[in-house]
Coordinates of N, CA and C in Angstrom, one line a residue:
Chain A
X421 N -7.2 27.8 8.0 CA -5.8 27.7 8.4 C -5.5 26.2 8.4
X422 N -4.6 25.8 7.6 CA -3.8 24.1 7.7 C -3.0 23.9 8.8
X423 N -3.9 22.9 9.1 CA -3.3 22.0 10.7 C -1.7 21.6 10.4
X424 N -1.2 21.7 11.5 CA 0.7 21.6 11.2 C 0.6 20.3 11.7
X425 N 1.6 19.2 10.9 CA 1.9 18.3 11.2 C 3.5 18.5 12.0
X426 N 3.7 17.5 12.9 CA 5.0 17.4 13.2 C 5.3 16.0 13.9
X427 N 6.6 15.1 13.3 CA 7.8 16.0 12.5 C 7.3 16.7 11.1
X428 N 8.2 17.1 10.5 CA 7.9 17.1 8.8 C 8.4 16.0 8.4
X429 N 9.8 15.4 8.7 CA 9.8 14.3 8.3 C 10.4 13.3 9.3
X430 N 10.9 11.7 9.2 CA 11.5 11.0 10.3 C 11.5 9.6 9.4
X431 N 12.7 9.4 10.0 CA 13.8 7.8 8.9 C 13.0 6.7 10.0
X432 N 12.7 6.1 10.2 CA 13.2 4.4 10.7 C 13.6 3.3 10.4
X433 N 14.0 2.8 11.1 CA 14.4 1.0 10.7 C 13.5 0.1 11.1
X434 N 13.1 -0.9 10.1 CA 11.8 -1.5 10.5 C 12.4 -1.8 12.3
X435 N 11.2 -2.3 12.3 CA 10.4 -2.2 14.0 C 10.6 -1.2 15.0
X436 N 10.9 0.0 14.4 CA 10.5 1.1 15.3 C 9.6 1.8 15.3
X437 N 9.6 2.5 16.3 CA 8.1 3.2 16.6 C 7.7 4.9 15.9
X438 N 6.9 5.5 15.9 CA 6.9 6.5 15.5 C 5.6 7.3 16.2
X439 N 5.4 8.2 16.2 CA 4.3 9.2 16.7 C 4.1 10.4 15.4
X440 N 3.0 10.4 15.2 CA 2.9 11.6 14.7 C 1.9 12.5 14.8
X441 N 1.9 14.2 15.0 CA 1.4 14.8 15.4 C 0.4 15.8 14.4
X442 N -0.7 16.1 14.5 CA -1.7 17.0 14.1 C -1.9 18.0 14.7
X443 N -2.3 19.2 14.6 CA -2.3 20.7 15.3 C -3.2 21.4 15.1
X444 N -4.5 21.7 15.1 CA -4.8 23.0 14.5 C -5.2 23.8 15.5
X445 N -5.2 24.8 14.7 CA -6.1 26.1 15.3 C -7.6 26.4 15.3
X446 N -8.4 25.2 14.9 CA -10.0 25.8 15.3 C -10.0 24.6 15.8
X447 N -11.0 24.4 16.0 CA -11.8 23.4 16.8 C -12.4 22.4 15.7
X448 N -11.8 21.3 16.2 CA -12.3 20.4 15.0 C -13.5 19.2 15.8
X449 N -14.2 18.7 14.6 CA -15.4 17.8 14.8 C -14.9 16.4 14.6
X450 N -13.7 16.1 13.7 CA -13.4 14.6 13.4 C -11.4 15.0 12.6
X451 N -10.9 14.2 12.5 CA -9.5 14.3 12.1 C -9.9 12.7 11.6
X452 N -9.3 12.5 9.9 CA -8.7 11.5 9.7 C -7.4 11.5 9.5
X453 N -7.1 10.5 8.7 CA -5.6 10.0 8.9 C -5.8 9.5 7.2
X454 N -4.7 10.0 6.2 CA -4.3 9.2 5.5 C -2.8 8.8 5.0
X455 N -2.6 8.1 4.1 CA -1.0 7.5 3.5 C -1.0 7.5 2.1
X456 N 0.1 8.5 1.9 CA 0.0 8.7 0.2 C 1.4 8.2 0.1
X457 N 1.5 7.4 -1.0 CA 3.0 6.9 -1.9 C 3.3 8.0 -2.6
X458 N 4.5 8.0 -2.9 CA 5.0 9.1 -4.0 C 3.7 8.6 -5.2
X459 N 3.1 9.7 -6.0 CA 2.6 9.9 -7.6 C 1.3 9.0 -7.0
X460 N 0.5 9.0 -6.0 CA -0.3 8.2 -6.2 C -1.2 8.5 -5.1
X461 N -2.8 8.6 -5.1 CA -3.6 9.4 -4.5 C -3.8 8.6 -2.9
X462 N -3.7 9.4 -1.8 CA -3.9 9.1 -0.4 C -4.9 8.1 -0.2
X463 N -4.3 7.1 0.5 CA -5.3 5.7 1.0 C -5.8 5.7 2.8
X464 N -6.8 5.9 2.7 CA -7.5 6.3 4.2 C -7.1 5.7 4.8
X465 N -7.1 5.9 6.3 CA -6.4 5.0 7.4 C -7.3 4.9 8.3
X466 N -7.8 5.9 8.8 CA -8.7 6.1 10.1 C -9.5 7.3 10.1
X467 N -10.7 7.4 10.6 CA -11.2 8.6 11.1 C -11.7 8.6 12.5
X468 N -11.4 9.9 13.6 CA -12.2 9.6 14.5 C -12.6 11.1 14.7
X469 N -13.8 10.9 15.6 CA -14.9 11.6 16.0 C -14.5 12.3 17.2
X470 N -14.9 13.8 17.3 CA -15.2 14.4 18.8 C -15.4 13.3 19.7
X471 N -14.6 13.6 21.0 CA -15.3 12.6 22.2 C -14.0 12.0 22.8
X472 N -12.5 12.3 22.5 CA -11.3 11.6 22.8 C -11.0 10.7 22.7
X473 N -11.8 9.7 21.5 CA -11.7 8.4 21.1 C -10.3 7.9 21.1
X474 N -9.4 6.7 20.8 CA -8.5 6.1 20.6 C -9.2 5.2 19.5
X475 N -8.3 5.2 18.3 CA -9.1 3.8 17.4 C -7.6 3.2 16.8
X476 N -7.6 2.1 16.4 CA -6.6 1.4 16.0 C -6.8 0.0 14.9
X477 N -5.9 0.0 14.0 CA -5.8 -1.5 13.4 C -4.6 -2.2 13.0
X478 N -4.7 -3.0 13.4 CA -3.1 -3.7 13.3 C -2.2 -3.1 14.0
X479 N -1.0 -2.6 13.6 CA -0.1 -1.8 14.5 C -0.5 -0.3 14.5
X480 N -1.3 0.2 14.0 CA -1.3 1.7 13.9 C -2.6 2.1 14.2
X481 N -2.5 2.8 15.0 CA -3.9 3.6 15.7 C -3.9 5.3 16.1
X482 N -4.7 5.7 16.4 CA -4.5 6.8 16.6 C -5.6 7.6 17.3
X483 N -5.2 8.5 18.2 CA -5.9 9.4 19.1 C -6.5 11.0 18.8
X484 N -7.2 11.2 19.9 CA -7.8 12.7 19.5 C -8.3 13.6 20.4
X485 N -7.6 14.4 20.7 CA -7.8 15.1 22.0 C -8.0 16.8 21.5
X486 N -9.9 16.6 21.6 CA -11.0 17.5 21.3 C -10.5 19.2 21.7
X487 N -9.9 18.8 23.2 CA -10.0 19.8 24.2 C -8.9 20.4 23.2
X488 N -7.8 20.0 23.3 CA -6.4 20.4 22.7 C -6.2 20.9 21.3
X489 N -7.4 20.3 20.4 CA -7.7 20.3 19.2 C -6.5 19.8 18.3
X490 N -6.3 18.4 18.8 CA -4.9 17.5 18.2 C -5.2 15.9 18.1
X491 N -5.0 15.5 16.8 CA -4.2 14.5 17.3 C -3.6 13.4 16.7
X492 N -2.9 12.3 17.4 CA -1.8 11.9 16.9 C -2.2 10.0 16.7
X493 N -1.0 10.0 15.2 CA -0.8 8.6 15.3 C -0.2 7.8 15.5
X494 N -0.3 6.7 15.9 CA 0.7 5.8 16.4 C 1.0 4.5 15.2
X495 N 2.4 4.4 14.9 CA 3.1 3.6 14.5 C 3.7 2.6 15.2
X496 N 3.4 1.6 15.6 CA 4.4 0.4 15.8 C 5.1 -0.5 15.1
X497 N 6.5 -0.8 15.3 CA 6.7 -2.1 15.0 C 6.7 -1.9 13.5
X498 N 7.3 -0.4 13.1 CA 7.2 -0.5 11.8 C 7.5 -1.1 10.5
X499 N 7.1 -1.5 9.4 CA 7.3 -2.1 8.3 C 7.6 -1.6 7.4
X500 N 8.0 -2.1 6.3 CA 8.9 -1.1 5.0 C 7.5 -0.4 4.3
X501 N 6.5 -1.0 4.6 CA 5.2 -0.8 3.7 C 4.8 0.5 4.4
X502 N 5.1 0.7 5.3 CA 4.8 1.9 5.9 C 5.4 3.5 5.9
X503 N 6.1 3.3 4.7 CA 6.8 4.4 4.4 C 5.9 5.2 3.0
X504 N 6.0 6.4 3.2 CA 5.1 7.5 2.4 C 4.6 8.7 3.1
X505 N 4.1 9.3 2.9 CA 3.7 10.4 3.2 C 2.4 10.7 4.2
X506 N 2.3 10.8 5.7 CA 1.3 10.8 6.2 C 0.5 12.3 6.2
X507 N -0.8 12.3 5.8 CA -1.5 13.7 6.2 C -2.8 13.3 7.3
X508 N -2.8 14.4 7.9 CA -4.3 14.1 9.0 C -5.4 15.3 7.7
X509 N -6.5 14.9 7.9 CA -7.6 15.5 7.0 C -8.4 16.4 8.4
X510 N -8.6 17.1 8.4 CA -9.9 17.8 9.5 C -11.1 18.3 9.2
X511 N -12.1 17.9 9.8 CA -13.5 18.5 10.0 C -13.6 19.3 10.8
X512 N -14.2 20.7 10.3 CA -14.5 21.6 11.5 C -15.9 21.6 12.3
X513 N -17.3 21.0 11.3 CA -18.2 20.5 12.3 C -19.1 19.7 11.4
X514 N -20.0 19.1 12.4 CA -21.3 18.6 11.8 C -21.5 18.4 10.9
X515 N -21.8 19.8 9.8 CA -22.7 20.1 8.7 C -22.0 20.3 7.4
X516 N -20.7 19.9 7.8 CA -19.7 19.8 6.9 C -18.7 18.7 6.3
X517 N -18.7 18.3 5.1 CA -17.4 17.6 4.4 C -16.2 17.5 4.4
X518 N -16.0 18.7 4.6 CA -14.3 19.5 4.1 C -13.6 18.8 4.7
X519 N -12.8 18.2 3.9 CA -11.3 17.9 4.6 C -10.3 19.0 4.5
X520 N -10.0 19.6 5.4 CA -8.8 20.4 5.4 C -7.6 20.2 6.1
X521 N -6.7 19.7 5.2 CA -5.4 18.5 5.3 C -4.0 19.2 6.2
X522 N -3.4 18.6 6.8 CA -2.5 19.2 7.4 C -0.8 19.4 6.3
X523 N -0.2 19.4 6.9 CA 1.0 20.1 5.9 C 1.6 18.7 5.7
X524 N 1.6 17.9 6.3 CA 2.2 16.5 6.0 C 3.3 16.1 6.5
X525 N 3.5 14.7 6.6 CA 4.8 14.3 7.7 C 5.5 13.0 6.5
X526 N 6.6 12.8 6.2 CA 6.8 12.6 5.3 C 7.7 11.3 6.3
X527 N 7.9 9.6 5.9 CA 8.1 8.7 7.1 C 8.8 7.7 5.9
X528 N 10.2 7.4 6.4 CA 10.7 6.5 5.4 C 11.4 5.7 6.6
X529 N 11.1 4.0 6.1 CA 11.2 3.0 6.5 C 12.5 2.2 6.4
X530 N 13.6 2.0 6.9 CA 15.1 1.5 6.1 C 15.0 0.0 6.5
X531 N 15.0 -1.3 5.8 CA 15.9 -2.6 6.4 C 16.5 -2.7 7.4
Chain B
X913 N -14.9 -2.5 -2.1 CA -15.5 -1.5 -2.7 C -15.2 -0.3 -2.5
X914 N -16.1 1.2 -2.6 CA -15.8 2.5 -2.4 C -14.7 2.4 -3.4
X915 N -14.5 2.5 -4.7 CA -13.4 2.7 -5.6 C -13.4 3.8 -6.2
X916 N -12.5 4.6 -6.4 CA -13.4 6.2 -7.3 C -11.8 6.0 -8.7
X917 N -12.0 6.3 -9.7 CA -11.3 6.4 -10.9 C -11.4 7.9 -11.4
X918 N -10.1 7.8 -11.9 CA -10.0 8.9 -12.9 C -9.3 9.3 -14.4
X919 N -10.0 9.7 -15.3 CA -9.6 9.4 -16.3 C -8.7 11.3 -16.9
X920 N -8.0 11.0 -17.8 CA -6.9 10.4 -17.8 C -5.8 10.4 -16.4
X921 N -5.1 9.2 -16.3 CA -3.7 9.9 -15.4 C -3.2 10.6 -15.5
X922 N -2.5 10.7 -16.8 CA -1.4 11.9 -17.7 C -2.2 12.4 -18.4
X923 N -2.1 13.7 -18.3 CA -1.9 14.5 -19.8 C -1.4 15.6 -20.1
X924 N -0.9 15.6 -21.0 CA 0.4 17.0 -21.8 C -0.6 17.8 -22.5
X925 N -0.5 19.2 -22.4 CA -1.1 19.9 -23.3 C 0.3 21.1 -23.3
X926 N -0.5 21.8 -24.7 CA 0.2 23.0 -24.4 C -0.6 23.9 -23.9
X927 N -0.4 25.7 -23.9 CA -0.3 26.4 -23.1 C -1.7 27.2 -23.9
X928 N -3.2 27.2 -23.1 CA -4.0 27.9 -24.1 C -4.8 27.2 -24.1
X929 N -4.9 25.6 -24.1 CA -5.8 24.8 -24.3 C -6.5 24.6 -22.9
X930 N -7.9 23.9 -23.2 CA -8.6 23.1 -22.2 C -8.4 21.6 -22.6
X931 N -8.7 21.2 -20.8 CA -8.4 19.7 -20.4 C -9.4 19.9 -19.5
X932 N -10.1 18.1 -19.4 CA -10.9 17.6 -19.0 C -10.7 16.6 -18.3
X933 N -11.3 16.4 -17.2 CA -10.6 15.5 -15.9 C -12.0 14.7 -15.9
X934 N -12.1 13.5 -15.7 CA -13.4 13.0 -15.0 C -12.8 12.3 -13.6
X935 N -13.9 12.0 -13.3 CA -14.0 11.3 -11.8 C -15.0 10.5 -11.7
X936 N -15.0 9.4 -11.5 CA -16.0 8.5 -11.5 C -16.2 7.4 -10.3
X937 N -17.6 7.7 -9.1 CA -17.2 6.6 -8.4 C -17.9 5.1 -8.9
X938 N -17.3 4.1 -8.6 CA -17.5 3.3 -9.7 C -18.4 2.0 -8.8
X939 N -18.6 1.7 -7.9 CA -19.3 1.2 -7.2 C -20.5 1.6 -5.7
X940 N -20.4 3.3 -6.0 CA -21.4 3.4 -5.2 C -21.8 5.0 -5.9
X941 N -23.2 5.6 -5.3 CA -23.3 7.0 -5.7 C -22.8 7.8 -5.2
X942 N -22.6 9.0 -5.6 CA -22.0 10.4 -4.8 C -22.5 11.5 -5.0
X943 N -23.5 11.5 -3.7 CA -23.7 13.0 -4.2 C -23.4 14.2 -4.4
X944 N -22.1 14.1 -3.0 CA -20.9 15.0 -3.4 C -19.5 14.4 -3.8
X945 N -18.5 15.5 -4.8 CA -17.5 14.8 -4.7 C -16.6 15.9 -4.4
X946 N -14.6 15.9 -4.5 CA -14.5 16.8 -4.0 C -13.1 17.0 -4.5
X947 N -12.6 18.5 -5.3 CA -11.8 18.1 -6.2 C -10.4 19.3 -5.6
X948 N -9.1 18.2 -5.6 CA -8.2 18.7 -4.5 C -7.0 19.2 -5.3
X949 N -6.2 19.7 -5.4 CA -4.6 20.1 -6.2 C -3.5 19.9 -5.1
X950 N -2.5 18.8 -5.7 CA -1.6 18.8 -5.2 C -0.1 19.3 -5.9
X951 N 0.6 20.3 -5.4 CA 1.9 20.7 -5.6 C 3.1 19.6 -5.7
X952 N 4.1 19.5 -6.2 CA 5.3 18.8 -5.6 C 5.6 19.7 -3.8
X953 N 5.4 18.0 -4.0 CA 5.9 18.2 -2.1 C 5.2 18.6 -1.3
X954 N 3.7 19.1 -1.4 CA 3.4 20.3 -0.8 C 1.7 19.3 -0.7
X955 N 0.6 19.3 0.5 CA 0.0 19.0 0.8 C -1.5 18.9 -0.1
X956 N -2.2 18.6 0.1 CA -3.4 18.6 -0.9 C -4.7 19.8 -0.5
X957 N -4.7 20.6 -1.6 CA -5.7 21.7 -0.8 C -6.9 21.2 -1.5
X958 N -7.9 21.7 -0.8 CA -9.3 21.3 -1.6 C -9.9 22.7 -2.4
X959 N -10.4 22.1 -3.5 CA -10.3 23.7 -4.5 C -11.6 23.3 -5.2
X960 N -12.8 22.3 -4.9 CA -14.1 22.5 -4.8 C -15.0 21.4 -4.5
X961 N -16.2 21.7 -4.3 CA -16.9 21.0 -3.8 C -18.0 20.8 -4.5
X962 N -18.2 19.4 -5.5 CA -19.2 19.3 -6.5 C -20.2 18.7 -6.5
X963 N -21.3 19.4 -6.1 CA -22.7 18.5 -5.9 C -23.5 18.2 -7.0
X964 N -23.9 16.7 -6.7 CA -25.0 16.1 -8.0 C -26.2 17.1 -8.5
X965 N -26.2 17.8 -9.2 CA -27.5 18.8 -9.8 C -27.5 19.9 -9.4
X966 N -26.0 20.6 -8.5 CA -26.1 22.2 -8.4 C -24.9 22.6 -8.8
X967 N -24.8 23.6 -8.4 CA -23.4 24.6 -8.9 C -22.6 23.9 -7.5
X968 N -21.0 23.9 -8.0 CA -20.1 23.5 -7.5 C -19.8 24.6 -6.3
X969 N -19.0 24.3 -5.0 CA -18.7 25.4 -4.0 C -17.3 25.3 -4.0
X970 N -16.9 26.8 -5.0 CA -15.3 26.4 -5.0 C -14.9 27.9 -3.6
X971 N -13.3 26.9 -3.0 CA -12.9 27.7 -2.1 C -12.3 28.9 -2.7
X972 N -12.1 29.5 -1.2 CA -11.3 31.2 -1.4 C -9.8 31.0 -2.3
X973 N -10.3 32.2 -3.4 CA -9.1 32.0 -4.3 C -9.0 31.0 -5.8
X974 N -9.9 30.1 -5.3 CA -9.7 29.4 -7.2 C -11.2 29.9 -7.8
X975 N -10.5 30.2 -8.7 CA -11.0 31.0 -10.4 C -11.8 30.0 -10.7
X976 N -13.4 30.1 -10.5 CA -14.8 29.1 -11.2 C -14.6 29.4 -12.6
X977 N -14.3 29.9 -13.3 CA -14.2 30.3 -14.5 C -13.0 29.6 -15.3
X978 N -12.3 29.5 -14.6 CA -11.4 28.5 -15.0 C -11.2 27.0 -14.7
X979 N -11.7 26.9 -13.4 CA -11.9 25.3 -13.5 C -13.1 25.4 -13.4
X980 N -13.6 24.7 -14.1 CA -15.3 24.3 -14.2 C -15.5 23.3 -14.2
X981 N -16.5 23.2 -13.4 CA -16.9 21.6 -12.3 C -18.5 21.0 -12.9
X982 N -18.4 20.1 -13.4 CA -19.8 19.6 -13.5 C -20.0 18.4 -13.1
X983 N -21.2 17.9 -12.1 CA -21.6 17.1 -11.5 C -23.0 16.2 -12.4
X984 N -22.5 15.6 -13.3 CA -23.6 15.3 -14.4 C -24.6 14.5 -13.7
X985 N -23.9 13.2 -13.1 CA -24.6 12.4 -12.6 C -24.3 12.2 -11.0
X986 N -24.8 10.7 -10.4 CA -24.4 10.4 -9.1 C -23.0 9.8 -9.0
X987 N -22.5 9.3 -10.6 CA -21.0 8.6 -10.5 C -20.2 9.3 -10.9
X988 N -20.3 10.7 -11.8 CA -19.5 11.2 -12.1 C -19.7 12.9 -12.1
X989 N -18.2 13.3 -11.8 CA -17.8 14.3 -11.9 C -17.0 14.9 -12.5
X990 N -17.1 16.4 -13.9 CA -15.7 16.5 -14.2 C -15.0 17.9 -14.2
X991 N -14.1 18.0 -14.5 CA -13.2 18.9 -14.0 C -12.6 19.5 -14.9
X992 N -13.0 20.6 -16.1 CA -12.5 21.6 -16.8 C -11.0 22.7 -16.8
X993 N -10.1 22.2 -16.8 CA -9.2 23.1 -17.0 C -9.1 24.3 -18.2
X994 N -10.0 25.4 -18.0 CA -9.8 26.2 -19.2 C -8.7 27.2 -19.3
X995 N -8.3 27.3 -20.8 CA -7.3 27.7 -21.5 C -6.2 27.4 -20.1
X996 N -5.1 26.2 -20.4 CA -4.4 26.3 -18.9 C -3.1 26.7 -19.2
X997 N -2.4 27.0 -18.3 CA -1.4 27.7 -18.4 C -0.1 27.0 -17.5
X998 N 1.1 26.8 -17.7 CA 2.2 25.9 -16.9 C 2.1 26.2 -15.5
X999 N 1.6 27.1 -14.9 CA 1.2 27.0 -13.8 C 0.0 26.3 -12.9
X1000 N -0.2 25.9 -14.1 CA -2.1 25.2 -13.4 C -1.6 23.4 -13.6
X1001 N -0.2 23.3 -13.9 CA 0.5 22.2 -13.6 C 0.5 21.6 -12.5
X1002 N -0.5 20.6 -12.4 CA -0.5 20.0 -10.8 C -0.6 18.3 -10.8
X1003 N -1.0 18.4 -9.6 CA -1.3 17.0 -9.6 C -3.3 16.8 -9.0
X1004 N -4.1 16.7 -10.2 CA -5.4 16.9 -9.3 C -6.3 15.7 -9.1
X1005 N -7.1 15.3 -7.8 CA -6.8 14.4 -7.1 C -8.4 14.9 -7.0
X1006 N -9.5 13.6 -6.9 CA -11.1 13.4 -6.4 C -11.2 12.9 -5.6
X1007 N -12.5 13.1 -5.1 CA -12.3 11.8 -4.1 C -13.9 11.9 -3.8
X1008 N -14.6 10.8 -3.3 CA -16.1 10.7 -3.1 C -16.4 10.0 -1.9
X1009 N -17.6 10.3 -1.6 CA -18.2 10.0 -0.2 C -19.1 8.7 -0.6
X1010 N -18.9 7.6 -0.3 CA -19.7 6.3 -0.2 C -20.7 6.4 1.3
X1011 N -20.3 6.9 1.7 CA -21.3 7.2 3.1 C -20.6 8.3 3.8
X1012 N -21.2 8.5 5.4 CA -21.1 9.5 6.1 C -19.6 9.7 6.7
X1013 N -19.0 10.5 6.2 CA -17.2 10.7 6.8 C -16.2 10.1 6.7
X1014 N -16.6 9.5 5.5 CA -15.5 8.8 4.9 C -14.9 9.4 3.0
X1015 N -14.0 9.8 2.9 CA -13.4 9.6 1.1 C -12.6 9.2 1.0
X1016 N -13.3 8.8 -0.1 CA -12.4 7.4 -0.9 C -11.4 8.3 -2.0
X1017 N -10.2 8.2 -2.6 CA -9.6 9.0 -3.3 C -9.6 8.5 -4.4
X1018 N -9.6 9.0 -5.5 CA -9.3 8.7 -7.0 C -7.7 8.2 -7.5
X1019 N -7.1 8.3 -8.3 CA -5.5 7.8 -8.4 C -5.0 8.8 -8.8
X1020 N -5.6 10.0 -9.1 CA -5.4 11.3 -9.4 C -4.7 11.2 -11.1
X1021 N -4.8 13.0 -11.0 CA -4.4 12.8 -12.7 C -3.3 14.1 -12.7
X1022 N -2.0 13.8 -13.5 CA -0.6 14.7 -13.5 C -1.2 15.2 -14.7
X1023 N -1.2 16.9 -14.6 CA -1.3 17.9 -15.7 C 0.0 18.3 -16.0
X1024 N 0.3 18.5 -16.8 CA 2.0 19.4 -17.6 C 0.8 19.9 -18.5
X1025 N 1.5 21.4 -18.2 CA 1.2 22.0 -19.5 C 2.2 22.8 -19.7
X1026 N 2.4 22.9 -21.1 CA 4.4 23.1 -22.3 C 3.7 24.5 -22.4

């Protein structure tokens, strides 16, 4: 089952903020985070691990809450560069690879 | 580093033919790699899993017979589109593991097939 992102999509004006949200339905072992441009393959952002980590770099970080099986990233202070296509990737355990990607949140950046 | 390539970006074919996708990581090994289809608009599903010296583990629903995965070496991986059809028009997309829980993505490659 593909983890639901939400929003699907959301405008900003640079230096606003944004949240975005991950969902699934099983129990996951790790969620990353990536950013895809129109026509051009997803550039990793983050991964974190079982355990309700918080991880972060520069303005953008993001959380994970095991129990809830969610979770979300944070955008600050946003920049035009920051506009594209966000997906969270999910791990369901240990002994596995698989990324199984969420539906996607789609984030455009205005002047 | 962690760079993974793909050869070609584009390609046109018509309808009947096979196409050949490689994937190559270009500064580290991979044992696995892992080969995804993306729709317009529509998220990236993963449609197999190709390990260095075994048979590929394709998910529920895509036809091994039609994409055929060979994992020759530790840098590369390729990706057979047989006889394809305008529907197997995508956007398909590698990606490889330089270490534990991390992929690195390819630049992907746009199929049209007329």
């Amino acid at each position: 089952q593909q983890p639901v992102q939400s929003p699907q999509a959301v405008i900003l004006r640079e230096g606003e903020d944004a949240v975005i949200n991950c969902s699934s339905s099983k129990a996951l072992y790790s969620v990353h985070w990536y950013r895809q441009k129109h026509g051009e393959a997803p550039v990793f952002l983050m991964i974190l691990l079982k355990g309700g980590e918080q991880k972060g770099h520069e303005k953008i970080s993001a959380s994970f809450n095991e129990k809830k099986q969610q979770s979300s990233l944070y955008l600050t202070a946003s920049q035009l560069s920051y506009s594209g296509t966000y997906f969270c990737g999910t791990v369901l355990g240990r002994n596995t690879d698989k990324l199984i990607f969420g539906t996607g949140t789609r984030l455009q950046v205005f002047p | 580093g962690a760079v993974v390539s793909q050869h070609p970006s584009r390609v046109i074919c018509k309808s009947g033919t096979s196409v050949k996708i490689e994937c190559r990581s270009l500064d580290f090994q991979a044992t696995t790699m892992f080969w995804y289809r993306q729709f317009p608009k529509q998220s990236l599903m993963l449609m197999a899993t190709s390990n260095e010296g075994s048979k590929a583990t394709y998910e529920q629903g895509v036809e091994k017979d039609k994409f055929l995965i060979n994992h020759a070496s530790l840098t590369l991986s390729t990706l057979t589109v047989a006889s394809a059809h305008p529907e197997d028009s995508s956007f398909y997309i590698c990606s490889a593991e330089p270490g534990i829980d991390e992929q690195y993505f390819g630049p992907g490659t746009r199929l049209t097939v007329t």
